[in-house]
Coordinates of N, CA, C and O and ligand atoms in Angstrom, one line a residue:
M1 N 1.0 13.9 -25.0 CA 1.4 13.9 -23.6 C 0.6 12.8 -22.8 O 1.2 12.1 -22.0
S2 N -0.7 12.6 -23.2 CA -1.4 11.6 -22.4 C -0.9 10.2 -22.7 O -0.8 9.4 -21.9
F3 N -0.5 10.0 -24.0 CA 0.1 8.7 -24.4 C 1.4 8.4 -23.5 O 1.6 7.4 -22.9
K4 N 2.2 9.5 -23.5 CA 3.5 9.4 -22.7 C 3.2 9.1 -21.3 O 3.8 8.3 -20.6
F5 N 2.1 9.9 -20.8 CA 1.8 9.7 -19.4 C 1.4 8.3 -19.1 O 1.9 7.7 -18.1
E6 N 0.6 7.7 -19.9 CA 0.2 6.3 -19.7 C 1.3 5.3 -19.8 O 1.5 4.4 -19.0
E7 N 2.1 5.5 -20.9 CA 3.2 4.5 -21.2 C 4.2 4.5 -20.1 O 4.8 3.5 -19.8
Y8 N 4.5 5.7 -19.5 CA 5.5 5.7 -18.5 C 5.0 5.9 -17.0 O 5.7 6.4 -16.2
N9 N 3.7 5.6 -16.9 CA 3.1 5.7 -15.5 C 3.6 4.5 -14.7 O 3.2 3.4 -14.9
V10 N 4.4 4.8 -13.7 CA 5.0 3.8 -12.9 C 4.1 3.3 -11.7 O 4.4 2.4 -11.0
F11 N 3.0 4.1 -11.5 CA 2.2 3.8 -10.4 C 0.9 3.1 -10.7 O 0.3 2.4 -9.9
K12 N 0.4 3.3 -11.9 CA -1.0 2.9 -12.3 C -1.2 1.4 -12.1 O -2.2 1.0 -11.4
I13 N -0.3 0.5 -12.6 CA -0.6 -0.9 -12.5 C -0.4 -1.4 -11.1 O -1.3 -2.1 -10.6
P14 N 0.6 -1.0 -10.4 CA 0.7 -1.5 -9.0 C -0.5 -1.0 -8.1 O -1.0 -1.7 -7.3
H15 N -0.9 0.2 -8.4 CA -2.1 0.8 -7.6 C -3.4 0.1 -7.9 O -4.2 0.0 -7.1
S16 N -3.5 -0.4 -9.2 CA -4.8 -1.2 -9.4 C -4.7 -2.5 -8.6 O -5.8 -2.9 -8.1
R17 N -3.5 -3.1 -8.4 CA -3.4 -4.2 -7.6 C -3.7 -3.9 -6.1 O -4.4 -4.6 -5.4
M18 N -3.2 -2.7 -5.7 CA -3.4 -2.3 -4.3 C -4.9 -2.1 -4.0 O -5.4 -2.4 -3.0
M19 N -5.6 -1.5 -5.0 CA -7.1 -1.3 -4.8 C -7.8 -2.6 -4.8 O -8.8 -2.8 -4.0
Q20 N -7.3 -3.6 -5.6 CA -7.9 -5.0 -5.5 C -7.8 -5.5 -4.0 O -8.7 -6.1 -3.5
L21 N -6.6 -5.3 -3.5 CA -6.3 -5.8 -2.1 C -7.2 -5.0 -1.1 O -7.7 -5.7 -0.1
V22 N -7.3 -3.7 -1.2 CA -8.2 -3.0 -0.3 C -9.6 -3.5 -0.4 O -10.2 -3.8 0.7
N23 N -10.1 -3.8 -1.6 CA -11.5 -4.3 -1.7 C -11.6 -5.7 -1.1 O -12.6 -6.0 -0.5
S24 N -10.5 -6.5 -1.3 CA -10.5 -7.8 -0.8 C -10.5 -7.8 0.8 O -11.2 -8.6 1.4
C25 N -9.7 -6.9 1.4 CA -9.7 -6.7 2.8 C -11.1 -6.4 3.3 O -11.6 -7.1 4.3
N26 N -11.7 -5.4 2.7 CA -13.1 -5.0 3.1 C -14.1 -6.1 3.0 O -14.9 -6.4 3.9
K27 N -14.0 -6.9 1.9 CA -15.0 -7.9 1.7 C -14.8 -9.0 2.7 O -15.7 -9.5 3.3
N28 N -13.5 -9.4 2.9 CA -13.2 -10.5 3.9 C -13.7 -10.1 5.3 O -14.3 -10.9 6.0
L29 N -13.5 -8.9 5.6 CA -13.9 -8.4 6.9 C -15.4 -8.4 7.1 O -15.9 -8.8 8.1
D30 N -16.1 -7.9 6.0 CA -17.6 -7.9 6.1 C -18.2 -9.3 6.2 O -19.2 -9.4 6.8
L31 N -17.5 -10.3 5.6 CA -18.1 -11.6 5.5 C -17.7 -12.5 6.7 O -18.3 -13.6 6.9
T32 N -16.8 -12.0 7.5 CA -16.3 -12.9 8.6 C -17.2 -13.0 9.8 O -17.7 -11.9 10.3
D33 N -17.5 -14.2 10.2 CA -18.2 -14.4 11.5 C -17.2 -14.5 12.6 O -16.5 -15.5 12.7
F34 N -17.1 -13.4 13.4 CA -16.0 -13.4 14.4 C -16.2 -14.4 15.5 O -15.3 -14.7 16.2
A35 N -17.4 -14.9 15.6 CA -17.6 -16.0 16.6 C -17.1 -17.3 16.2 O -17.0 -18.2 17.0
N36 N -16.8 -17.4 14.9 CA -16.3 -18.7 14.4 C -14.8 -18.7 14.2 O -14.2 -17.9 13.5
S37 N -14.2 -19.6 15.0 CA -12.7 -19.6 15.0 C -12.1 -19.9 13.7 O -11.1 -19.3 13.3
D38 N -12.6 -20.8 12.9 CA -12.0 -21.1 11.6 C -12.1 -19.9 10.7 O -11.2 -19.6 9.9
A39 N -13.2 -19.2 10.7 CA -13.4 -18.0 9.9 C -12.4 -16.9 10.3 O -11.8 -16.3 9.5
L40 N -12.2 -16.8 11.6 CA -11.2 -15.8 12.1 C -9.8 -16.2 11.7 O -9.0 -15.3 11.3
V41 N -9.4 -17.4 11.8 CA -8.1 -17.9 11.4 C -7.9 -17.5 9.9 O -6.8 -17.0 9.5
S42 N -8.9 -17.8 9.1 CA -8.8 -17.6 7.7 C -8.6 -16.1 7.4 O -7.8 -15.7 6.6
L43 N -9.4 -15.3 8.1 CA -9.3 -13.8 7.9 C -8.0 -13.3 8.3 O -7.3 -12.5 7.5
L44 N -7.5 -13.7 9.4 CA -6.2 -13.2 9.9 C -5.0 -13.6 8.9 O -4.1 -12.8 8.7
S45 N -5.1 -14.8 8.4 CA -4.1 -15.2 7.5 C -4.2 -14.4 6.2 O -3.1 -14.0 5.7
N46 N -5.4 -14.2 5.7 CA -5.6 -13.4 4.5 C -5.1 -11.9 4.7 O -4.4 -11.4 3.9
L47 N -5.4 -11.4 5.9 CA -5.0 -10.0 6.2 C -3.5 -9.9 6.3 O -2.9 -8.9 5.8
N48 N -2.9 -10.9 6.9 CA -1.4 -10.9 7.0 C -0.8 -10.8 5.6 O 0.2 -10.0 5.4
S49 N -1.3 -11.6 4.7 CA -0.7 -11.7 3.3 C -0.9 -10.3 2.6 O 0.0 -9.8 2.0
I50 N -2.1 -9.8 2.8 CA -2.4 -8.5 2.1 C -1.6 -7.4 2.7 O -1.0 -6.6 2.0
F51 N -1.4 -7.3 4.0 CA -0.6 -6.3 4.6 C 0.9 -6.4 4.2 O 1.6 -5.4 4.0
D52 N 1.3 -7.7 4.0 CA 2.7 -7.9 3.5 C 2.8 -7.3 2.1 O 3.8 -6.7 1.8
E53 N 1.8 -7.4 1.3 CA 1.8 -6.9 0.0 C 1.8 -5.3 0.0 O 2.5 -4.7 -0.8
F54 N 1.0 -4.8 0.9 CA 1.0 -3.3 1.0 C 2.4 -2.8 1.4 O 2.9 -1.8 0.8
K55 N 3.0 -3.5 2.4 CA 4.3 -3.1 2.8 C 5.4 -3.2 1.7 O 6.2 -2.3 1.5
S56 N 5.3 -4.3 1.0 CA 6.3 -4.5 0.0 C 6.1 -3.5 -1.1 O 7.1 -3.0 -1.7
H57 N 4.9 -3.1 -1.4 CA 4.6 -2.0 -2.4 C 5.3 -0.7 -2.0 O 6.0 -0.1 -2.8
E58 N 5.2 -0.4 -0.7 CA 5.9 0.8 -0.3 C 7.4 0.7 -0.4 O 8.1 1.6 -0.8
E59 N 7.9 -0.5 0.0 CA 9.4 -0.7 -0.1 C 9.9 -0.6 -1.5 O 11.0 0.0 -1.8
I60 N 9.1 -1.2 -2.4 CA 9.5 -1.1 -3.9 C 9.5 0.4 -4.3 O 10.4 0.8 -5.0
E61 N 8.5 1.1 -3.9 CA 8.4 2.5 -4.3 C 9.6 3.3 -3.7 O 10.2 4.1 -4.4
N62 N 9.8 3.0 -2.5 CA 10.9 3.8 -1.8 C 12.3 3.5 -2.6 O 13.0 4.5 -2.9
E63 N 12.6 2.3 -2.8 CA 13.9 1.9 -3.4 C 14.0 2.3 -4.9 O 15.0 2.8 -5.3
H64 N 12.9 2.1 -5.6 CA 13.0 2.3 -7.1 C 12.4 3.5 -7.7 O 12.6 3.8 -8.9
I65 N 11.6 4.2 -6.9 CA 11.0 5.5 -7.4 C 11.4 6.7 -6.5 O 12.0 7.6 -7.0
M66 N 11.0 6.6 -5.2 CA 11.2 7.8 -4.4 C 12.6 8.2 -4.2 O 12.9 9.4 -4.2
T67 N 13.5 7.3 -3.9 CA 14.9 7.6 -3.7 C 15.5 8.3 -5.0 O 16.2 9.3 -4.9
K68 N 15.1 7.8 -6.1 CA 15.6 8.3 -7.4 C 15.0 9.7 -7.6 O 15.7 10.6 -8.1
L69 N 13.7 9.9 -7.3 CA 13.1 11.2 -7.5 C 13.7 12.2 -6.5 O 14.0 13.3 -6.9
K70 N 13.9 11.8 -5.3 CA 14.5 12.7 -4.3 C 15.9 13.2 -4.7 O 16.2 14.3 -4.6
T71 N 16.7 12.2 -5.2 CA 18.0 12.5 -5.6 C 18.0 13.5 -6.8 O 18.8 14.4 -6.8
K72 N 17.2 13.2 -7.7 CA 17.1 14.1 -8.9 C 16.7 15.5 -8.5 O 17.3 16.5 -9.0
L73 N 15.7 15.6 -7.6 CA 15.2 17.0 -7.2 C 16.3 17.7 -6.4 O 16.5 18.9 -6.6
K74 N 17.0 16.9 -5.6 CA 18.0 17.5 -4.7 C 19.1 18.1 -5.6 O 19.7 19.2 -5.3
A75 N 19.5 17.3 -6.6 CA 20.6 17.8 -7.5 C 20.2 19.1 -8.2 O 21.1 19.8 -8.6
M76 N 18.9 19.3 -8.4 CA 18.5 20.5 -9.1 C 18.1 21.6 -8.0 O 17.5 22.6 -8.4
A77 N 18.4 21.3 -6.8 CA 18.0 22.2 -5.7 C 16.5 22.5 -5.6 O 16.1 23.7 -5.3
I78 N 15.7 21.5 -5.9 CA 14.2 21.7 -5.8 C 13.8 21.0 -4.6 O 14.1 19.8 -4.3
Y79 N 13.0 21.7 -3.7 CA 12.4 21.1 -2.5 C 10.9 20.9 -2.8 O 10.2 21.8 -3.1
N80 N 10.5 19.7 -2.5 CA 9.1 19.4 -2.6 C 8.7 18.6 -1.4 O 9.1 17.5 -1.1
S81 N 7.8 19.3 -0.5 CA 7.5 18.7 0.8 C 6.8 17.4 0.7 O 7.0 16.4 1.5
A82 N 5.9 17.2 -0.3 CA 5.2 16.0 -0.5 C 6.1 14.8 -0.8 O 6.0 13.7 -0.2
V83 N 7.1 15.1 -1.6 CA 8.1 14.1 -2.0 C 8.9 13.7 -0.7 O 9.1 12.6 -0.4
C84 N 9.4 14.8 -0.1 CA 10.3 14.5 1.1 C 9.5 13.8 2.2 O 10.1 13.0 3.0
N85 N 8.2 14.1 2.4 CA 7.5 13.5 3.5 C 6.8 12.1 3.1 O 6.1 11.5 4.0
C86 N 7.0 11.7 1.9 CA 6.3 10.5 1.5 C 6.8 9.3 2.2 O 8.0 9.1 2.4
H87 N 5.9 8.4 2.7 CA 6.2 7.2 3.4 C 7.0 7.4 4.7 O 7.7 6.5 5.1
T88 N 6.9 8.5 5.3 CA 7.7 8.7 6.5 C 7.0 8.1 7.7 O 7.6 7.8 8.7
E89 N 5.7 7.9 7.6 CA 4.9 7.3 8.7 C 4.8 5.8 8.6 O 4.5 5.3 7.4
D90 N 5.0 5.1 9.7 CA 4.8 3.6 9.6 C 3.4 3.3 9.8 O 2.8 3.3 10.9
E91 N 2.7 2.9 8.6 CA 1.3 2.6 8.6 C 1.1 1.1 8.9 O 0.0 0.7 9.2
F92 N 2.1 0.3 8.8 CA 1.9 -1.1 8.8 C 2.1 -1.8 10.1 O 1.4 -2.8 10.4
T93 N 3.0 -1.3 10.9 CA 3.2 -2.0 12.2 C 1.9 -2.1 13.0 O 1.6 -3.2 13.5
P94 N 1.1 -1.1 13.1 CA -0.2 -1.2 13.9 C -1.1 -2.3 13.3 O -1.8 -3.0 14.0
L95 N -1.1 -2.4 11.9 CA -1.9 -3.4 11.3 C -1.4 -4.8 11.6 O -2.2 -5.7 12.0
F96 N -0.1 -5.0 11.5 CA 0.4 -6.4 11.8 C 0.2 -6.7 13.3 O -0.1 -7.9 13.6
K97 N 0.3 -5.7 14.2 CA 0.1 -6.0 15.6 C -1.4 -6.4 15.9 O -1.6 -7.3 16.7
L98 N -2.3 -5.8 15.1 CA -3.7 -6.1 15.3 C -4.0 -7.6 14.8 O -4.7 -8.3 15.5
V99 N -3.3 -8.0 13.7 CA -3.5 -9.3 13.3 C -3.0 -10.3 14.3 O -3.6 -11.3 14.7
E100 N -1.8 -10.0 14.9 CA -1.2 -10.8 15.9 C -2.1 -10.9 17.1 O -2.3 -12.0 17.7
M101 N -2.7 -9.8 17.5 CA -3.6 -9.7 18.6 C -4.9 -10.6 18.3 O -5.4 -11.3 19.2
G102 N -5.2 -10.7 17.0 CA -6.4 -11.4 16.6 C -6.3 -12.9 17.0 O -7.3 -13.5 17.4
Y103 N -5.1 -13.4 17.0 CA -4.9 -14.9 17.3 C -5.3 -15.2 18.8 O -5.6 -16.3 19.1
L104 N -5.1 -14.1 19.6 CA -5.5 -14.3 21.0 C -7.0 -14.6 21.2 O -7.4 -15.2 22.2
Y105 N -7.8 -14.1 20.2 CA -9.2 -14.2 20.3 C -9.7 -15.6 19.9 O -10.9 -15.9 19.9
L106 N -8.7 -16.5 19.5 CA -9.1 -17.9 19.2 C -9.2 -18.7 20.5 O -9.7 -19.8 20.6
N107 N -8.7 -18.1 21.6 CA -8.7 -18.8 22.9 C -10.1 -19.0 23.4 O -11.0 -18.1 23.3
K108 N -10.4 -20.2 23.9 CA -11.7 -20.5 24.3 C -12.3 -19.6 25.4 O -13.5 -19.5 25.7
T109 N -11.3 -19.0 26.2 CA -11.8 -18.2 27.3 C -12.4 -16.9 26.8 O -13.0 -16.1 27.6
K110 N -12.2 -16.5 25.5 CA -12.7 -15.3 25.0 C -14.2 -15.4 24.7 O -14.6 -16.4 24.0
S111 N -15.0 -14.5 25.1 CA -16.4 -14.5 24.9 C -16.7 -14.1 23.5 O -15.9 -13.4 22.8
I112 N -18.0 -14.4 23.0 CA -18.4 -14.0 21.7 C -18.4 -12.4 21.6 O -17.9 -11.9 20.6
S113 N -18.8 -11.8 22.6 CA -18.9 -10.3 22.6 C -17.4 -9.7 22.5 O -17.2 -8.7 21.8
E114 N -16.5 -10.4 23.1 CA -15.1 -9.9 23.0 C -14.6 -10.1 21.6 O -13.9 -9.3 21.0
K115 N -15.0 -11.2 21.0 CA -14.5 -11.5 19.6 C -15.2 -10.5 18.6 O -14.5 -10.0 17.7
I116 N -16.4 -10.2 18.9 CA -17.1 -9.2 18.0 C -16.5 -7.8 18.2 O -16.3 -7.0 17.3
S117 N -16.1 -7.5 19.5 CA -15.4 -6.2 19.7 C -14.1 -6.1 19.0 O -13.7 -5.0 18.5
F118 N -13.4 -7.2 18.9 CA -12.2 -7.2 18.1 C -12.4 -7.0 16.7 O -11.7 -6.2 16.0
G119 N -13.5 -7.5 16.2 CA -13.9 -7.3 14.8 C -14.2 -5.8 14.5 O -13.8 -5.3 13.5
V120 N -14.8 -5.1 15.5 CA -15.1 -3.7 15.3 C -13.8 -2.9 15.3 O -13.6 -2.0 14.5
K121 N -12.9 -3.3 16.2 CA -11.5 -2.7 16.3 C -10.8 -2.8 14.9 O -10.2 -1.9 14.4
L122 N -10.9 -4.0 14.4 CA -10.2 -4.3 13.1 C -10.8 -3.4 12.0 O -10.1 -2.9 11.2
R123 N -12.1 -3.3 12.0 CA -12.8 -2.5 11.0 C -12.4 -1.1 11.1 O -12.1 -0.4 10.1
K124 N -12.3 -0.6 12.3 CA -11.9 0.9 12.5 C -10.5 1.1 12.0 O -10.2 2.1 11.3
A125 N -9.6 0.1 12.3 CA -8.2 0.3 11.9 C -8.1 0.2 10.4 O -7.3 1.0 9.8
L126 N -8.8 -0.6 9.8 CA -8.8 -0.8 8.3 C -9.4 0.5 7.6 O -8.8 0.9 6.6
N127 N -10.5 1.0 8.2 CA -11.0 2.2 7.7 C -10.0 3.4 7.7 O -9.9 4.1 6.8
H128 N -9.4 3.5 8.9 CA -8.4 4.5 9.1 C -7.3 4.4 8.1 O -6.9 5.4 7.4
F129 N -6.8 3.2 7.9 CA -5.7 2.9 6.9 C -6.1 3.3 5.5 O -5.5 4.0 4.8
T130 N -7.3 2.8 5.1 CA -7.8 3.1 3.8 C -8.1 4.5 3.5 O -7.8 5.0 2.4
Q131 N -8.5 5.3 4.5 CA -8.8 6.7 4.3 C -7.5 7.5 4.0 O -7.6 8.6 3.5
K132 N -6.4 6.9 4.5 CA -5.1 7.6 4.2 C -4.5 7.0 2.9 O -3.8 7.7 2.1
F133 N -4.6 5.7 2.7 CA -3.9 5.0 1.7 C -4.4 5.4 0.3 O -3.6 5.6 -0.7
I134 N -5.8 5.5 0.1 CA -6.3 5.9 -1.2 C -5.9 7.3 -1.6 O -5.4 7.5 -2.7
P135 N -6.1 8.3 -0.8 CA -5.6 9.6 -1.2 C -4.0 9.7 -1.4 O -3.5 10.4 -2.3
H136 N -3.3 8.8 -0.6 CA -1.9 8.8 -0.8 C -1.5 8.3 -2.2 O -0.7 8.8 -2.9
M137 N -2.2 7.2 -2.7 CA -2.0 6.7 -4.0 C -2.3 7.7 -5.1 O -1.6 7.9 -6.1
K138 N -3.4 8.5 -4.8 CA -3.8 9.5 -5.7 C -2.7 10.6 -5.8 O -2.4 11.1 -6.9
E139 N -2.2 11.0 -4.7 CA -1.1 12.0 -4.7 C 0.1 11.5 -5.5 O 0.7 12.2 -6.3
E140 N 0.4 10.2 -5.3 CA 1.6 9.7 -6.1 C 1.3 9.8 -7.6 O 2.2 10.1 -8.4
E141 N 0.0 9.5 -8.0 CA -0.3 9.5 -9.4 C -0.4 10.9 -10.0 O -0.1 11.2 -11.1
E142 N -0.9 11.8 -9.1 CA -1.2 13.1 -9.7 C -0.1 14.2 -9.4 O -0.1 15.2 -10.1
I143 N 0.7 13.9 -8.4 CA 1.8 14.9 -8.1 C 3.2 14.3 -8.5 O 4.0 14.9 -9.2
F144 N 3.4 13.0 -8.0 CA 4.8 12.5 -8.3 C 5.0 12.0 -9.7 O 6.1 12.2 -10.3
Q145 N 3.9 11.4 -10.3 CA 4.1 11.0 -11.7 C 4.4 12.1 -12.6 O 5.4 12.0 -13.4
P146 N 3.8 13.3 -12.6 CA 4.2 14.4 -13.4 C 5.6 14.8 -13.2 O 6.3 15.2 -14.1
L147 N 6.0 14.8 -11.9 CA 7.4 15.1 -11.6 C 8.4 14.2 -12.3 O 9.4 14.6 -12.8
L148 N 8.0 12.9 -12.2 CA 8.9 11.9 -12.9 C 9.0 12.2 -14.4 O 10.0 12.1 -15.0
L149 N 7.8 12.5 -15.0 CA 7.8 12.8 -16.4 C 8.7 14.0 -16.8 O 9.3 14.1 -17.8
E150 N 8.7 14.9 -15.8 CA 9.4 16.2 -16.1 C 10.9 16.0 -15.9 O 11.7 16.6 -16.6
H151 N 11.3 15.1 -15.0 CA 12.7 15.1 -14.6 C 13.5 13.8 -15.1 O 14.7 13.7 -14.9
F152 N 12.8 12.9 -15.6 CA 13.4 11.6 -16.1 C 13.3 11.4 -17.6 O 12.3 11.9 -18.1
T153 N 14.2 10.8 -18.2 CA 14.1 10.5 -19.6 C 13.1 9.3 -19.8 O 12.8 8.6 -18.9
E154 N 12.7 9.2 -21.0 CA 11.8 8.1 -21.4 C 12.4 6.7 -21.1 O 11.8 5.8 -20.6
E155 N 13.7 6.6 -21.3 CA 14.5 5.4 -21.1 C 14.5 5.1 -19.6 O 14.3 3.9 -19.1
E156 N 14.7 6.1 -18.8 CA 14.8 5.9 -17.3 C 13.4 5.5 -16.8 O 13.3 4.6 -16.0
L157 N 12.4 6.1 -17.3 CA 11.0 5.8 -16.9 C 10.6 4.4 -17.3 O 10.0 3.7 -16.5
H158 N 11.0 4.1 -18.5 CA 10.7 2.7 -19.0 C 11.3 1.7 -18.1 O 10.7 0.7 -17.7
E159 N 12.6 1.9 -17.8 CA 13.3 0.9 -16.9 C 12.7 0.9 -15.5 O 12.5 -0.2 -15.0
M160 N 12.4 2.1 -15.0 CA 11.8 2.1 -13.7 C 10.5 1.4 -13.6 O 10.2 0.6 -12.7
K161 N 9.7 1.6 -14.6 CA 8.3 0.9 -14.7 C 8.5 -0.6 -14.7 O 7.8 -1.3 -14.0
N162 N 9.4 -1.0 -15.6 CA 9.6 -2.5 -15.7 C 10.1 -3.1 -14.4 O 9.6 -4.2 -14.0
I163 N 11.0 -2.5 -13.7 CA 11.5 -3.0 -12.4 C 10.4 -3.0 -11.4 O 10.2 -4.0 -10.7
V164 N 9.6 -1.9 -11.3 CA 8.6 -1.8 -10.3 C 7.5 -2.9 -10.6 O 7.1 -3.6 -9.6
I165 N 7.1 -3.1 -11.8 CA 6.1 -4.1 -12.1 C 6.6 -5.5 -11.8 O 6.0 -6.4 -11.2
K166 N 7.9 -5.7 -12.3 CA 8.5 -7.1 -12.1 C 8.5 -7.4 -10.6 O 8.2 -8.5 -10.2
L167 N 8.9 -6.5 -9.8 CA 9.1 -6.7 -8.3 C 7.7 -7.0 -7.7 O 7.6 -7.8 -6.8
H168 N 6.7 -6.2 -8.1 CA 5.3 -6.4 -7.6 C 4.8 -7.8 -7.9 O 4.1 -8.5 -7.2
M169 N 5.2 -8.3 -9.1 CA 4.8 -9.7 -9.5 C 5.5 -10.8 -8.7 O 5.0 -11.9 -8.8
Q170 N 6.5 -10.5 -8.1 CA 7.2 -11.5 -7.3 C 6.6 -11.7 -5.9 O 7.0 -12.5 -5.1
N171 N 5.6 -10.8 -5.6 CA 5.0 -10.9 -4.2 C 4.2 -12.2 -4.1 O 3.6 -12.6 -5.1
Ligands
FEO201 FE1 1.8 3.6 -4.0 FE2 3.1 4.7 -1.6 O1 1.7 3.8 -2.3

């Protein structure tokens, strides 16, 4: 069972990439001098790319995993609230808005204390996101993956995993 679990685990590889990105976000944020405009531009650009990847991860999961799982469960008249409520909240728009707002802090009229306050705001938003995102990925691996193993054939899971990984690599 554990071999099968690993071989057909559609979440594990993408989630290891997501964890790399979470760590990269945190590191970038910790090292940025918010009083330095060049450093802030570089941070905002990095965060924008990372948030794009987070969003794309969710879209790939929705299209190639969650929709298929929901359809399968529905056909068997099985209701699973975690599956039904997965990805219903928009976690990304507030993050993108914050990055957009960050560019306003490049303006010379902004004081250093205002720039530092923006850094604190960014840190809080990222902590809030991470505190939800990491347990969310755990839920996918510990609850959804066993459901996939239960309701999909090995061929279906193999194909699903290949598509999911291929699409993540196109980011
Ligand atoms: Fe794998 Fe929905 O994050």
